[in-house]
Amino acid sequence: MEFLYEGKAKRVFKGENENEVVIFYKDDATAFNNLKKGTIENKGIVNSKITEILYGYLEKAGIKTHLLKVIDERTHLCQRVSIIPLEVIVRNIMAGSGSKRLGIEEGSPLNSPIIEICYKKDELNDPLINDYHAISLGLATREDLDEIYRETLKINELLQEFFKKCNLTLVDFKIEFGKNSKGEIILADEISPDTCRLWDMSTGQKMDKDRFRRDLGNVEEAYLAVLQRVTKEGDQC
């Protein structure tokens, strides 16, 4: 396959069809805008499977995603999209950078979900921006943002419901959207412990990449535990 590009967590190859790509999930782990690097054993396999299950669940609920089919345990065939250069962040409970930036204690509940957008630009460390920036810089139109926010709130409700059945609290998460060959805005990238903060509802234990970021240990075990719970719930959906 013709290699297209490599990101922090995946490699992307050209598909047989010009409107398709093949995405390979790696075990590489990064944090703090690539300042911290490492490897999480079998992370690619775990995140590939979790994304497959969650995207299938979201598709059934009417959310369009780029996933077409699973090729093997690390590889997905996906629609080729033009990524909208925005990271969309949803916060249900204050944590991480949001907690530090606003001086609010981690774990504090919010009256309603907060949606933030960041400009996807590694060399600028993905700065937080607002709608006016996005529109003025030509990153998205007002109509694009309205649709992205509508879909994001639906996705948040659906994922909260799913993870609650897994005895996990969806603290926050980030997602990306792209436009396919038809010009439709669809969910792209992945949903996994790499992109979500997930806390065990019974113990409060962190079950996500914060274990890697903060050197908490048992990273592989946490990822596998999430996979087991998601798989069990996915089988019942």
PDB file of C-alpha atoms in Angstrom:
ATOM      1  CA  MET A   1       0.000   0.000   0.000  1.00  0.00           C
ATOM      2  CA  GLU A   2       1.122   3.528  -0.695  1.00  0.00           C
ATOM      3  CA  PHE A   3       2.115   5.302   2.510  1.00  0.00           C
ATOM      4  CA  LEU A   4       0.427   8.687   3.025  1.00  0.00           C
ATOM      5  CA  TYR A   5       1.483   9.968   6.436  1.00  0.00           C
ATOM      6  CA  GLU A   6       2.196   9.018  10.037  1.00  0.00           C
ATOM      7  CA  GLY A   7       0.685  10.580  13.120  1.00  0.00           C
ATOM      8  CA  LYS A   8       1.399  10.148  16.815  1.00  0.00           C
ATOM      9  CA  ALA A   9      -0.770   7.038  17.150  1.00  0.00           C
ATOM     10  CA  LYS A  10      -1.482   5.813  13.602  1.00  0.00           C
ATOM     11  CA  ARG A  11      -0.108   5.291  10.107  1.00  0.00           C
ATOM     12  CA  VAL A  12      -2.297   6.046   7.110  1.00  0.00           C
ATOM     13  CA  PHE A  13      -2.074   4.362   3.704  1.00  0.00           C
ATOM     14  CA  LYS A  14      -3.871   4.842   0.420  1.00  0.00           C
ATOM     15  CA  GLY A  15      -6.788   2.461  -0.153  1.00  0.00           C
ATOM     16  CA  GLU A  16      -7.609   0.671  -3.395  1.00  0.00           C
ATOM     17  CA  ASN A  17     -10.431   3.171  -3.899  1.00  0.00           C
ATOM     18  CA  GLU A  18      -9.401   6.831  -4.138  1.00  0.00           C
ATOM     19  CA  ASN A  19     -12.007   7.719  -1.517  1.00  0.00           C
ATOM     20  CA  GLU A  20     -10.685   5.197   1.010  1.00  0.00           C
ATOM     21  CA  VAL A  21      -7.690   4.958   3.330  1.00  0.00           C
ATOM     22  CA  VAL A  22      -6.217   2.195   5.455  1.00  0.00           C
ATOM     23  CA  ILE A  23      -5.405   3.201   9.042  1.00  0.00           C
ATOM     24  CA  PHE A  24      -2.943   1.216  11.168  1.00  0.00           C
ATOM     25  CA  TYR A  25      -3.011   1.668  14.972  1.00  0.00           C
ATOM     26  CA  LYS A  26       0.437   1.864  16.620  1.00  0.00           C
ATOM     27  CA  ASP A  27       1.577   1.169  20.187  1.00  0.00           C
ATOM     28  CA  ASP A  28       3.348   4.530  20.441  1.00  0.00           C
ATOM     29  CA  ALA A  29       2.207   6.782  23.271  1.00  0.00           C
ATOM     30  CA  THR A  30       2.730  10.537  23.533  1.00  0.00           C
ATOM     31  CA  ALA A  31       1.680  13.237  25.958  1.00  0.00           C
ATOM     32  CA  PHE A  32       2.097  16.970  26.489  1.00  0.00           C
ATOM     33  CA  ASN A  33       2.163  17.692  22.750  1.00  0.00           C
ATOM     34  CA  ASN A  34       4.754  15.011  22.043  1.00  0.00           C
ATOM     35  CA  LEU A  35       7.171  16.091  24.812  1.00  0.00           C
ATOM     36  CA  LYS A  36       6.699  12.756  26.579  1.00  0.00           C
ATOM     37  CA  LYS A  37       7.021   9.625  24.477  1.00  0.00           C
ATOM     38  CA  GLY A  38       6.766   5.928  25.190  1.00  0.00           C
ATOM     39  CA  THR A  39       5.113   2.660  24.250  1.00  0.00           C
ATOM     40  CA  ILE A  40       2.016   1.024  25.687  1.00  0.00           C
ATOM     41  CA  GLU A  41       2.062  -2.679  24.892  1.00  0.00           C
ATOM     42  CA  ASN A  42      -0.762  -3.706  22.518  1.00  0.00           C
ATOM     43  CA  LYS A  43      -2.283  -0.212  22.704  1.00  0.00           C
ATOM     44  CA  GLY A  44      -2.933  -0.278  18.962  1.00  0.00           C
ATOM     45  CA  ILE A  45      -4.927  -3.485  19.220  1.00  0.00           C
ATOM     46  CA  VAL A  46      -6.916  -2.238  22.222  1.00  0.00           C
ATOM     47  CA  ASN A  47      -7.718   1.184  20.749  1.00  0.00           C
ATOM     48  CA  SER A  48      -8.603  -0.300  17.371  1.00  0.00           C
ATOM     49  CA  LYS A  49     -11.141  -2.655  18.969  1.00  0.00           C
ATOM     50  CA  ILE A  50     -12.632  -0.044  21.299  1.00  0.00           C
ATOM     51  CA  THR A  51     -13.033   2.385  18.402  1.00  0.00           C
ATOM     52  CA  GLU A  52     -14.660  -0.333  16.292  1.00  0.00           C
ATOM     53  CA  ILE A  53     -17.220  -1.075  19.012  1.00  0.00           C
ATOM     54  CA  LEU A  54     -17.974   2.557  19.859  1.00  0.00           C
ATOM     55  CA  TYR A  55     -18.220   3.652  16.219  1.00  0.00           C
ATOM     56  CA  GLY A  56     -20.607   0.759  15.557  1.00  0.00           C
ATOM     57  CA  TYR A  57     -22.715   1.866  18.518  1.00  0.00           C
ATOM     58  CA  LEU A  58     -22.735   5.491  17.347  1.00  0.00           C
ATOM     59  CA  GLU A  59     -23.559   4.498  13.746  1.00  0.00           C
ATOM     60  CA  LYS A  60     -26.640   2.625  14.974  1.00  0.00           C
ATOM     61  CA  ALA A  61     -27.725   5.837  16.704  1.00  0.00           C
ATOM     62  CA  GLY A  62     -27.367   7.845  13.488  1.00  0.00           C
ATOM     63  CA  ILE A  63     -23.861   9.301  13.876  1.00  0.00           C
ATOM     64  CA  LYS A  64     -21.884   9.063  10.642  1.00  0.00           C
ATOM     65  CA  THR A  65     -18.257   7.919  11.031  1.00  0.00           C
ATOM     66  CA  HIS A  66     -15.372   7.291   8.659  1.00  0.00           C
ATOM     67  CA  LEU A  67     -15.084   3.584   9.565  1.00  0.00           C
ATOM     68  CA  LEU A  68     -16.037   1.232   6.720  1.00  0.00           C
ATOM     69  CA  LYS A  69     -14.740  -2.112   7.972  1.00  0.00           C
ATOM     70  CA  VAL A  70     -12.108  -3.762  10.135  1.00  0.00           C
ATOM     71  CA  ILE A  71      -9.280  -5.410   8.211  1.00  0.00           C
ATOM     72  CA  ASP A  72      -7.449  -6.958  11.150  1.00  0.00           C
ATOM     73  CA  GLU A  73      -6.874  -6.299  14.858  1.00  0.00           C
ATOM     74  CA  ARG A  74      -4.827  -3.168  14.171  1.00  0.00           C
ATOM     75  CA  THR A  75      -6.132  -1.990  10.819  1.00  0.00           C
ATOM     76  CA  HIS A  76      -9.301  -0.225   9.652  1.00  0.00           C
ATOM     77  CA  LEU A  77     -10.571   0.624   6.182  1.00  0.00           C
ATOM     78  CA  CYS A  78     -12.018   4.128   6.355  1.00  0.00           C
ATOM     79  CA  GLN A  79     -13.509   6.824   4.187  1.00  0.00           C
ATOM     80  CA  ARG A  80     -10.895   9.308   3.080  1.00  0.00           C
ATOM     81  CA  VAL A  81     -11.729  12.669   4.601  1.00  0.00           C
ATOM     82  CA  SER A  82     -10.359  16.148   4.595  1.00  0.00           C
ATOM     83  CA  ILE A  83      -9.832  16.684   8.305  1.00  0.00           C
ATOM     84  CA  ILE A  84     -11.263  19.897   9.715  1.00  0.00           C
ATOM     85  CA  PRO A  85      -8.213  21.204  11.631  1.00  0.00           C
ATOM     86  CA  LEU A  86      -9.998  21.455  14.958  1.00  0.00           C
ATOM     87  CA  GLU A  87      -9.851  19.263  18.031  1.00  0.00           C
ATOM     88  CA  VAL A  88     -13.282  19.280  19.647  1.00  0.00           C
ATOM     89  CA  ILE A  89     -13.093  18.780  23.409  1.00  0.00           C
ATOM     90  CA  VAL A  90     -16.078  17.973  25.623  1.00  0.00           C
ATOM     91  CA  ARG A  91     -15.825  18.361  29.387  1.00  0.00           C
ATOM     92  CA  ASN A  92     -18.464  16.774  31.640  1.00  0.00           C
ATOM     93  CA  ILE A  93     -16.335  16.980  34.799  1.00  0.00           C
ATOM     94  CA  MET A  94     -13.439  19.390  35.289  1.00  0.00           C
ATOM     95  CA  ALA A  95     -10.041  17.741  34.917  1.00  0.00           C
ATOM     96  CA  GLY A  96      -6.639  18.057  33.282  1.00  0.00           C
ATOM     97  CA  SER A  97      -5.730  21.273  31.481  1.00  0.00           C
ATOM     98  CA  GLY A  98      -9.225  22.680  31.958  1.00  0.00           C
ATOM     99  CA  SER A  99      -8.875  22.352  35.707  1.00  0.00           C
ATOM    100  CA  LYS A 100      -5.475  24.070  35.698  1.00  0.00           C
ATOM    101  CA  ARG A 101      -6.501  26.817  33.297  1.00  0.00           C
ATOM    102  CA  LEU A 102      -9.645  27.792  35.227  1.00  0.00           C
ATOM    103  CA  GLY A 103      -8.358  27.079  38.728  1.00  0.00           C
ATOM    104  CA  ILE A 104     -11.150  24.590  39.404  1.00  0.00           C
ATOM    105  CA  GLU A 105     -10.394  21.490  41.434  1.00  0.00           C
ATOM    106  CA  GLU A 106     -10.131  18.307  39.384  1.00  0.00           C
ATOM    107  CA  GLY A 107     -13.259  16.211  39.734  1.00  0.00           C
ATOM    108  CA  SER A 108     -15.584  19.195  40.142  1.00  0.00           C
ATOM    109  CA  PRO A 109     -18.942  18.570  38.428  1.00  0.00           C
ATOM    110  CA  LEU A 110     -20.188  21.006  35.790  1.00  0.00           C
ATOM    111  CA  ASN A 111     -23.707  22.387  35.404  1.00  0.00           C
ATOM    112  CA  SER A 112     -23.645  21.448  31.721  1.00  0.00           C
ATOM    113  CA  PRO A 113     -21.070  20.074  29.268  1.00  0.00           C
ATOM    114  CA  ILE A 114     -18.383  22.487  28.060  1.00  0.00           C
ATOM    115  CA  ILE A 115     -17.327  22.314  24.411  1.00  0.00           C
ATOM    116  CA  GLU A 116     -13.906  23.715  23.509  1.00  0.00           C
ATOM    117  CA  ILE A 117     -12.088  23.819  20.187  1.00  0.00           C
ATOM    118  CA  CYS A 118      -8.346  23.791  19.595  1.00  0.00           C
ATOM    119  CA  TYR A 119      -6.492  24.641  16.394  1.00  0.00           C
ATOM    120  CA  LYS A 120      -4.787  21.436  15.218  1.00  0.00           C
ATOM    121  CA  LYS A 121      -1.260  22.746  14.765  1.00  0.00           C
ATOM    122  CA  ASP A 122       1.502  20.759  16.452  1.00  0.00           C
ATOM    123  CA  GLU A 123       4.101  23.504  16.128  1.00  0.00           C
ATOM    124  CA  LEU A 124       1.771  25.844  18.054  1.00  0.00           C
ATOM    125  CA  ASN A 125       0.864  23.164  20.638  1.00  0.00           C
ATOM    126  CA  ASP A 126      -2.775  23.028  19.451  1.00  0.00           C
ATOM    127  CA  PRO A 127      -3.889  26.364  20.960  1.00  0.00           C
ATOM    128  CA  LEU A 128      -7.363  26.870  22.367  1.00  0.00           C
ATOM    129  CA  ILE A 129      -9.413  29.112  20.047  1.00  0.00           C
ATOM    130  CA  ASN A 130     -13.023  30.246  19.694  1.00  0.00           C
ATOM    131  CA  ASP A 131     -15.569  30.252  16.873  1.00  0.00           C
ATOM    132  CA  TYR A 132     -14.463  33.655  15.633  1.00  0.00           C
ATOM    133  CA  HIS A 133     -10.886  32.420  15.220  1.00  0.00           C
ATOM    134  CA  ALA A 134     -12.046  29.279  13.386  1.00  0.00           C
ATOM    135  CA  ILE A 135     -14.220  31.215  10.950  1.00  0.00           C
ATOM    136  CA  SER A 136     -11.797  34.113  10.413  1.00  0.00           C
ATOM    137  CA  LEU A 137      -8.853  31.747   9.781  1.00  0.00           C
ATOM    138  CA  GLY A 138     -10.915  29.710   7.314  1.00  0.00           C
ATOM    139  CA  LEU A 139     -10.747  26.539   9.399  1.00  0.00           C
ATOM    140  CA  ALA A 140     -14.541  26.080   9.351  1.00  0.00           C
ATOM    141  CA  THR A 141     -17.693  27.979   8.438  1.00  0.00           C
ATOM    142  CA  ARG A 142     -20.453  28.969  10.831  1.00  0.00           C
ATOM    143  CA  GLU A 143     -22.591  26.189   9.327  1.00  0.00           C
ATOM    144  CA  ASP A 144     -19.755  23.678   9.828  1.00  0.00           C
ATOM    145  CA  LEU A 145     -19.373  24.629  13.480  1.00  0.00           C
ATOM    146  CA  ASP A 146     -23.114  24.487  14.141  1.00  0.00           C
ATOM    147  CA  GLU A 147     -23.254  20.962  12.713  1.00  0.00           C
ATOM    148  CA  ILE A 148     -20.123  19.878  14.580  1.00  0.00           C
ATOM    149  CA  TYR A 149     -21.536  21.138  17.881  1.00  0.00           C
ATOM    150  CA  ARG A 150     -24.900  19.429  17.306  1.00  0.00           C
ATOM    151  CA  GLU A 151     -23.203  16.114  16.526  1.00  0.00           C
ATOM    152  CA  THR A 152     -20.783  16.514  19.419  1.00  0.00           C
ATOM    153  CA  LEU A 153     -23.554  16.947  21.975  1.00  0.00           C
ATOM    154  CA  LYS A 154     -25.346  13.858  20.599  1.00  0.00           C
ATOM    155  CA  ILE A 155     -22.105  11.877  20.736  1.00  0.00           C
ATOM    156  CA  ASN A 156     -21.531  13.001  24.315  1.00  0.00           C
ATOM    157  CA  GLU A 157     -24.993  11.851  25.424  1.00  0.00           C
ATOM    158  CA  LEU A 158     -24.591   8.506  23.687  1.00  0.00           C
ATOM    159  CA  LEU A 159     -21.099   7.857  25.048  1.00  0.00           C
ATOM    160  CA  GLN A 160     -22.045   8.858  28.587  1.00  0.00           C
ATOM    161  CA  GLU A 161     -24.916   6.371  28.454  1.00  0.00           C
ATOM    162  CA  PHE A 162     -22.683   3.615  27.048  1.00  0.00           C
ATOM    163  CA  PHE A 163     -19.820   4.115  29.499  1.00  0.00           C
ATOM    164  CA  LYS A 164     -22.193   4.335  32.460  1.00  0.00           C
ATOM    165  CA  LYS A 165     -23.257   0.763  31.654  1.00  0.00           C
ATOM    166  CA  CYS A 166     -19.546  -0.110  31.733  1.00  0.00           C
ATOM    167  CA  ASN A 167     -19.298   1.401  35.254  1.00  0.00           C
ATOM    168  CA  LEU A 168     -17.143   4.188  33.827  1.00  0.00           C
ATOM    169  CA  THR A 169     -17.586   7.947  34.115  1.00  0.00           C
ATOM    170  CA  LEU A 170     -16.869   9.833  30.907  1.00  0.00           C
ATOM    171  CA  VAL A 171     -15.019  12.806  32.379  1.00  0.00           C
ATOM    172  CA  ASP A 172     -13.994  14.396  29.085  1.00  0.00           C
ATOM    173  CA  PHE A 173     -12.938  13.469  25.566  1.00  0.00           C
ATOM    174  CA  LYS A 174     -11.688  14.907  22.294  1.00  0.00           C
ATOM    175  CA  ILE A 175     -12.865  14.059  18.801  1.00  0.00           C
ATOM    176  CA  GLU A 176     -12.160  15.163  15.248  1.00  0.00           C
ATOM    177  CA  PHE A 177     -14.351  15.587  12.199  1.00  0.00           C
ATOM    178  CA  GLY A 178     -13.647  15.567   8.482  1.00  0.00           C
ATOM    179  CA  LYS A 179     -15.466  16.066   5.195  1.00  0.00           C
ATOM    180  CA  ASN A 180     -15.817  13.036   2.924  1.00  0.00           C
ATOM    181  CA  SER A 181     -16.007  12.999  -0.882  1.00  0.00           C
ATOM    182  CA  LYS A 182     -19.692  13.983  -0.688  1.00  0.00           C
ATOM    183  CA  GLY A 183     -18.907  17.007   1.462  1.00  0.00           C
ATOM    184  CA  GLU A 184     -20.561  15.422   4.520  1.00  0.00           C
ATOM    185  CA  ILE A 185     -19.111  16.184   7.930  1.00  0.00           C
ATOM    186  CA  ILE A 186     -18.413  12.859   9.636  1.00  0.00           C
ATOM    187  CA  LEU A 187     -16.682  11.649  12.785  1.00  0.00           C
ATOM    188  CA  ALA A 188     -13.069  10.602  12.144  1.00  0.00           C
ATOM    189  CA  ASP A 189      -9.939   9.520  14.056  1.00  0.00           C
ATOM    190  CA  GLU A 190     -10.707   7.336  17.123  1.00  0.00           C
ATOM    191  CA  ILE A 191     -12.454   7.087  20.484  1.00  0.00           C
ATOM    192  CA  SER A 192     -10.365   5.245  23.068  1.00  0.00           C
ATOM    193  CA  PRO A 193      -8.594   5.618  26.435  1.00  0.00           C
ATOM    194  CA  ASP A 194      -6.098   7.744  24.470  1.00  0.00           C
ATOM    195  CA  THR A 195      -8.768  10.336  23.694  1.00  0.00           C
ATOM    196  CA  CYS A 196     -11.119  10.016  26.699  1.00  0.00           C
ATOM    197  CA  ARG A 197     -10.753  10.465  30.427  1.00  0.00           C
ATOM    198  CA  LEU A 198     -12.534   7.501  31.997  1.00  0.00           C
ATOM    199  CA  TRP A 199     -12.856   7.023  35.749  1.00  0.00           C
ATOM    200  CA  ASP A 200     -14.145   3.888  37.443  1.00  0.00           C
ATOM    201  CA  MET A 201     -17.535   4.809  38.901  1.00  0.00           C
ATOM    202  CA  SER A 202     -17.003   2.714  42.042  1.00  0.00           C
ATOM    203  CA  THR A 203     -13.407   3.592  42.928  1.00  0.00           C
ATOM    204  CA  GLY A 204     -12.623   6.767  40.985  1.00  0.00           C
ATOM    205  CA  GLN A 205      -9.564   5.038  39.543  1.00  0.00           C
ATOM    206  CA  LYS A 206      -8.245   6.579  36.326  1.00  0.00           C
ATOM    207  CA  MET A 207      -8.600   4.135  33.411  1.00  0.00           C
ATOM    208  CA  ASP A 208      -7.086   6.175  30.574  1.00  0.00           C
ATOM    209  CA  LYS A 209      -3.918   7.828  29.242  1.00  0.00           C
ATOM    210  CA  ASP A 210      -3.553   9.881  32.422  1.00  0.00           C
ATOM    211  CA  ARG A 211      -1.933   6.750  33.835  1.00  0.00           C
ATOM    212  CA  PHE A 212       0.822   7.262  31.227  1.00  0.00           C
ATOM    213  CA  ARG A 213       0.875  11.079  31.467  1.00  0.00           C
ATOM    214  CA  ARG A 214       1.166  11.086  35.260  1.00  0.00           C
ATOM    215  CA  ASP A 215       3.311   7.952  35.707  1.00  0.00           C
ATOM    216  CA  LEU A 216       0.585   6.193  37.689  1.00  0.00           C
ATOM    217  CA  GLY A 217       1.585   2.721  36.487  1.00  0.00           C
ATOM    218  CA  ASN A 218      -0.598  -0.197  35.330  1.00  0.00           C
ATOM    219  CA  VAL A 219      -1.259   1.536  32.019  1.00  0.00           C
ATOM    220  CA  GLU A 220      -1.656  -1.633  29.946  1.00  0.00           C
ATOM    221  CA  GLU A 221      -3.897  -3.184  32.605  1.00  0.00           C
ATOM    222  CA  ALA A 222      -6.202  -0.145  32.621  1.00  0.00           C
ATOM    223  CA  TYR A 223      -6.532  -0.124  28.828  1.00  0.00           C
ATOM    224  CA  LEU A 224      -7.302  -3.843  28.799  1.00  0.00           C
ATOM    225  CA  ALA A 225      -9.891  -3.429  31.557  1.00  0.00           C
ATOM    226  CA  VAL A 226     -11.650  -0.739  29.512  1.00  0.00           C
ATOM    227  CA  LEU A 227     -11.586  -3.006  26.460  1.00  0.00           C
ATOM    228  CA  GLN A 228     -13.146  -5.866  28.433  1.00  0.00           C
ATOM    229  CA  ARG A 229     -15.961  -3.678  29.748  1.00  0.00           C
ATOM    230  CA  VAL A 230     -16.607  -2.036  26.378  1.00  0.00           C
ATOM    231  CA  THR A 231     -16.621  -5.405  24.615  1.00  0.00           C
ATOM    232  CA  LYS A 232     -19.089  -6.846  27.118  1.00  0.00           C
ATOM    233  CA  GLU A 233     -21.458  -3.890  26.764  1.00  0.00           C
ATOM    234  CA  GLY A 234     -20.965  -3.797  22.981  1.00  0.00           C
ATOM    235  CA  ASP A 235     -22.086  -7.408  22.708  1.00  0.00           C
ATOM    236  CA  GLN A 236     -25.406  -6.412  24.312  1.00  0.00           C
ATOM    237  CA  CYS A 237     -26.046  -3.385  22.087  1.00  0.00           C
TER     238      CYS A 237
END
